[in-house]
XYZ file of C-alpha atoms in Angstrom:
337
model
C 45.344 7.575 -6.713
C 46.838 10.880 -7.822
C 46.062 10.474 -11.494
C 42.486 9.340 -11.099
C 40.192 12.319 -11.342
C 37.233 13.373 -13.438
C 38.313 16.487 -15.318
C 34.672 17.243 -16.140
C 33.660 17.617 -12.465
C 35.201 20.194 -10.167
C 34.014 18.411 -6.992
C 36.307 15.477 -7.798
C 39.456 17.510 -8.077
C 41.246 16.796 -4.818
C 44.568 15.274 -5.832
C 47.396 13.690 -3.843
C 48.837 17.120 -3.109
C 45.523 18.242 -1.613
C 45.468 15.039 0.439
C 48.951 15.857 1.747
C 47.754 19.327 2.755
C 44.675 17.805 4.403
C 46.759 15.342 6.412
C 49.127 18.070 7.593
C 46.293 20.402 8.611
C 44.509 17.615 10.492
C 47.737 16.718 12.288
C 48.075 20.352 13.311
C 44.549 20.283 14.735
C 45.296 17.032 16.583
C 48.451 18.513 18.113
C 46.531 21.584 19.271
C 43.989 19.353 21.027
C 46.624 17.025 22.465
C 45.280 13.976 20.654
C 46.911 11.679 18.105
C 46.202 11.309 14.393
C 47.499 8.281 12.490
C 47.390 8.016 8.704
C 46.669 4.511 7.404
C 46.989 3.114 3.875
C 45.616 -0.343 3.055
C 47.084 -0.994 -0.384
C 46.192 -1.147 -4.087
C 48.090 2.037 -4.932
C 48.933 1.052 -8.514
C 47.016 0.438 -11.744
C 43.711 1.875 -12.851
C 44.771 5.522 -13.074
C 46.243 7.512 -15.908
C 49.469 8.533 -14.224
C 50.405 4.903 -13.602
C 48.998 3.168 -16.674
C 50.041 5.707 -19.318
C 53.683 5.912 -18.293
C 56.554 3.735 -19.459
C 57.837 2.192 -17.342
C 54.618 1.839 -15.338
C 54.662 3.982 -12.234
C 57.415 6.300 -13.475
C 55.572 9.283 -11.957
C 53.260 7.797 -9.342
C 55.925 5.978 -7.346
C 57.675 9.270 -6.624
C 54.454 11.226 -6.045
C 53.063 8.678 -3.625
C 56.163 8.773 -1.426
C 55.520 12.427 -0.597
C 52.765 11.555 1.888
C 53.667 10.815 5.500
C 51.954 7.535 6.446
C 51.996 5.890 9.873
C 50.989 2.351 8.866
C 50.969 1.076 5.275
C 50.604 -2.363 3.688
C 50.437 -3.994 0.263
C 47.348 -4.751 -1.776
C 47.014 -7.537 -4.311
C 47.649 -5.225 -7.280
C 51.199 -4.531 -6.138
C 51.949 -8.260 -6.446
C 50.472 -9.279 -9.812
C 53.697 -8.623 -11.723
C 57.377 -9.054 -11.000
C 58.287 -5.444 -11.732
C 55.499 -3.994 -9.573
C 56.395 -6.100 -6.518
C 60.078 -5.262 -6.966
C 59.202 -1.579 -7.235
C 57.384 -1.927 -3.936
C 60.358 -3.672 -2.329
C 63.122 -1.465 -3.747
C 61.463 1.953 -4.069
C 58.412 2.289 -1.835
C 59.316 0.307 1.280
C 62.692 2.052 1.824
C 60.787 5.337 1.926
C 58.415 3.938 4.576
C 61.071 1.870 6.321
C 59.546 2.101 9.799
C 55.866 2.096 8.842
C 55.394 -0.366 5.952
C 54.266 -3.764 7.283
C 53.959 -7.141 5.555
C 52.770 -9.679 8.089
C 52.199 -12.469 5.568
C 54.130 -11.550 2.385
C 57.621 -12.663 1.387
C 59.632 -11.771 -1.709
C 62.672 -13.304 -3.354
C 65.278 -10.566 -3.114
C 66.100 -9.539 -6.720
C 69.808 -9.242 -5.902
C 70.413 -12.312 -3.746
C 67.511 -14.594 -4.641
C 66.929 -15.154 -0.928
C 63.364 -15.389 0.372
C 62.842 -12.502 2.775
C 59.883 -10.644 4.290
C 58.613 -7.950 1.934
C 58.690 -5.597 4.952
C 58.694 -5.932 8.763
C 55.994 -8.277 10.105
C 54.690 -5.857 12.737
C 55.494 -2.635 14.491
C 55.263 -1.444 18.067
C 55.233 2.287 18.693
C 53.983 4.935 21.098
C 51.932 7.919 19.939
C 53.540 11.283 20.565
C 50.737 13.200 22.286
C 48.862 10.685 24.434
C 51.513 8.020 24.773
C 49.259 5.230 23.518
C 51.253 2.040 23.020
C 50.260 0.346 19.771
C 51.127 -2.937 18.116
C 50.325 -2.808 14.402
C 50.156 -5.506 11.725
C 49.819 -5.346 7.935
C 48.040 -8.271 6.271
C 46.943 -9.276 2.778
C 43.983 -11.592 2.289
C 44.644 -15.160 1.101
C 45.686 -14.021 -2.364
C 46.890 -16.618 -4.871
C 47.251 -14.594 -8.087
C 50.643 -13.094 -7.263
C 53.683 -13.470 -9.531
C 56.057 -16.239 -8.482
C 58.663 -13.849 -7.068
C 56.428 -13.306 -4.033
C 54.756 -15.634 -1.532
C 51.542 -14.815 0.305
C 51.167 -17.011 3.358
C 47.542 -17.772 4.292
C 46.446 -15.727 7.281
C 45.425 -18.738 9.345
C 48.958 -20.119 8.986
C 50.550 -16.767 9.775
C 48.764 -16.387 13.102
C 50.308 -19.694 14.191
C 53.833 -18.321 13.670
C 55.919 -17.841 16.867
C 56.558 -14.154 16.112
C 52.807 -13.426 15.914
C 51.980 -15.332 19.076
C 54.731 -13.467 20.902
C 53.556 -10.092 19.599
C 49.939 -10.507 20.673
C 50.976 -11.641 24.168
C 52.756 -8.353 24.860
C 51.218 -6.978 28.054
C 52.558 -3.449 27.575
C 50.142 -2.482 24.820
C 47.106 -0.201 24.831
C 45.733 -0.859 21.343
C 46.118 -3.459 18.602
C 45.955 -1.945 15.117
C 45.331 -4.449 12.330
C 45.807 -2.886 8.914
C 45.224 -4.971 5.845
C 44.076 -5.319 2.290
C 41.375 -7.598 3.613
C 37.570 -7.366 3.633
C 36.339 -6.346 7.081
C 33.762 -9.163 6.947
C 36.128 -12.014 6.117
C 37.431 -15.278 7.486
C 40.923 -13.779 7.593
C 39.968 -10.935 9.929
C 37.731 -13.234 11.967
C 40.736 -15.500 12.546
C 43.011 -12.603 13.544
C 40.408 -11.207 15.923
C 39.889 -14.625 17.541
C 43.641 -15.153 17.967
C 44.183 -11.775 19.648
C 41.077 -11.962 21.797
C 42.012 -15.394 23.133
C 45.114 -13.940 24.797
C 44.086 -10.274 25.215
C 40.475 -10.510 26.356
C 40.062 -6.808 27.121
C 42.385 -4.973 24.719
C 40.903 -2.596 22.123
C 41.472 -3.860 18.570
C 40.970 -1.583 15.572
C 40.901 -3.103 12.075
C 41.293 -1.200 8.803
C 40.320 -3.128 5.684
C 40.325 -2.965 1.910
C 40.004 -4.942 -1.315
C 36.198 -5.058 -1.647
C 36.132 -1.397 -2.746
C 33.199 -0.329 -0.595
C 32.521 1.826 2.412
C 32.025 -0.707 5.167
C 32.045 -0.903 8.943
C 31.505 -3.780 11.320
C 31.656 -4.610 15.030
C 33.474 -7.650 16.392
C 32.777 -6.874 20.045
C 32.432 -3.813 22.284
C 36.157 -3.061 22.001
C 36.837 -4.049 18.406
C 35.603 -2.501 15.162
C 36.647 -2.497 11.511
C 36.482 0.221 8.870
C 36.894 0.105 5.087
C 37.120 3.400 3.239
C 35.712 3.009 -0.245
C 37.772 2.865 -3.414
C 39.910 4.788 -5.911
C 40.682 7.545 -3.376
C 37.035 8.636 -3.507
C 36.865 8.457 0.284
C 39.052 9.375 3.229
C 37.836 7.159 6.043
C 38.014 8.740 9.507
C 37.948 6.579 12.635
C 38.029 8.005 16.149
C 38.594 6.028 19.336
C 37.990 7.817 22.636
C 38.871 6.336 25.996
C 41.882 4.170 25.170
C 43.964 3.765 28.312
C 47.415 5.243 27.883
C 50.315 3.431 29.471
C 53.121 5.216 27.691
C 52.793 8.625 29.345
C 50.634 10.227 32.006
C 47.281 8.474 32.315
C 44.526 9.971 30.220
C 40.875 10.044 31.300
C 39.502 6.681 30.223
C 36.025 5.309 29.697
C 34.793 1.930 30.934
C 34.820 0.943 27.274
C 36.362 2.928 24.429
C 33.992 4.811 22.157
C 34.431 4.034 18.455
C 33.028 6.368 15.791
C 33.616 6.661 12.054
C 32.973 9.098 9.258
C 33.435 8.909 5.490
C 34.933 12.083 4.036
C 34.434 12.653 0.310
C 37.786 13.288 -1.333
C 37.221 16.798 -2.624
C 38.366 20.287 -1.752
C 35.014 21.319 -0.250
C 35.162 18.434 2.242
C 38.770 19.212 3.125
C 37.945 22.867 3.758
C 34.948 21.900 5.901
C 36.795 19.455 8.136
C 39.859 21.667 8.640
C 37.889 24.885 9.070
C 40.112 26.531 6.453
C 39.565 28.037 3.029
C 41.160 28.338 -0.396
C 43.799 30.709 0.951
C 44.607 29.093 4.288
C 44.181 25.367 3.506
C 47.019 24.479 1.077
C 50.473 23.750 2.447
C 53.626 24.461 0.480
C 54.377 20.738 0.385
C 50.913 19.960 -0.923
C 51.145 22.662 -3.591
C 54.494 21.295 -4.763
C 53.084 17.780 -5.124
C 50.071 19.115 -7.030
C 52.524 20.813 -9.396
C 54.323 17.490 -9.879
C 50.993 15.869 -10.734
C 50.063 18.615 -13.187
C 53.456 18.290 -14.871
C 53.076 14.515 -15.156
C 49.559 14.812 -16.545
C 50.791 17.282 -19.142
C 53.682 15.024 -20.127
C 51.302 12.080 -20.545
C 48.595 14.180 -22.281
C 46.002 13.178 -19.700
C 44.148 16.493 -19.732
C 42.828 16.165 -23.285
C 39.034 16.081 -23.119
C 37.342 13.794 -25.614
C 33.867 14.295 -24.184
C 31.872 14.473 -20.975
C 28.752 12.466 -20.154
C 25.724 14.800 -20.001
C 24.395 13.030 -16.896
C 25.406 10.523 -14.235
C 24.623 6.805 -14.337
C 24.651 4.738 -11.159
C 25.032 1.102 -10.164
C 23.553 1.211 -6.658
C 22.347 4.755 -6.043
C 19.615 4.632 -8.697
C 16.775 2.126 -8.750
C 16.702 -0.512 -11.451
C 15.067 -0.137 -13.857
C 15.267 3.657 -14.174
C 16.753 6.229 -16.527
C 19.621 6.843 -14.075
C 20.564 3.169 -13.725
C 23.654 2.140 -15.672
C 22.104 -1.303 -16.137
C 19.006 0.170 -17.793
C 21.275 2.300 -19.986
C 23.280 -0.753 -21.051
C 20.091 -2.586 -21.947
C 18.540 0.244 -23.889
C 21.553 1.854 -25.537
């Protein structure tokens, strides 16, 4: 997230503030073209970065920084649920900020004030996009995780899709697109079950899945109107998915194709990529909001002494990009050094 960057490499230096600027500029482009841009987050926003791990209490800075982004559909990962304090932070601090967009289709929490078992967030959301009037039903799932602290309950996905609320939601006939967001591998039994359940009652509806957890760039096809995208790890990648030809029932009919066209792109999370895809430059790209968040990050890093350089590796070592054995393979290096 915001605190995870390599201070030895300038190409890695897009922070959360830059991401906020990028999202705003892309929304501006979408509005100019009369199309819709949705920002999706599939979880695991805590742990593993300096701003979170070095602070006491954990997340003192990152919880406030993260809330600055405008997100259309967001869900929990497994890392948010490992500890009592992190899941309560999610429930009490993050979800109120994303009250209408945070979804928890299969996660419950015991309310820290009342002790009552309640949904961590709404189970699903139905909304209409502002430019094209596309009617969307969105869900937010977590894979069948069992390592959560005992103040939360993760219901297995195959049980969840048998719930009356889910069956009612997927039978809605006034919907143009199902959007399944989740901290779930795109090639998994959980997503296969969700796809099967929706397709059994909505044989022709487009279904877009966004996945997570396996920390890879991945993409798969379920059928001609259903695809799934996973966008890497550690905010190294901004995954971009476009769907052309979705029939719009919410406003005036848009030109539709016999079958929607699904395309994806993986955008490296650095300033050069952001400039390229927005068509802007160092002067015109940053927004005031983005600059302010970058200042918050810089202040937090300074407070936590995260910018002290102890050393930089003279060359890169790779797990998959370099052949094994070779002098650029991290496995060869581990063996020999």
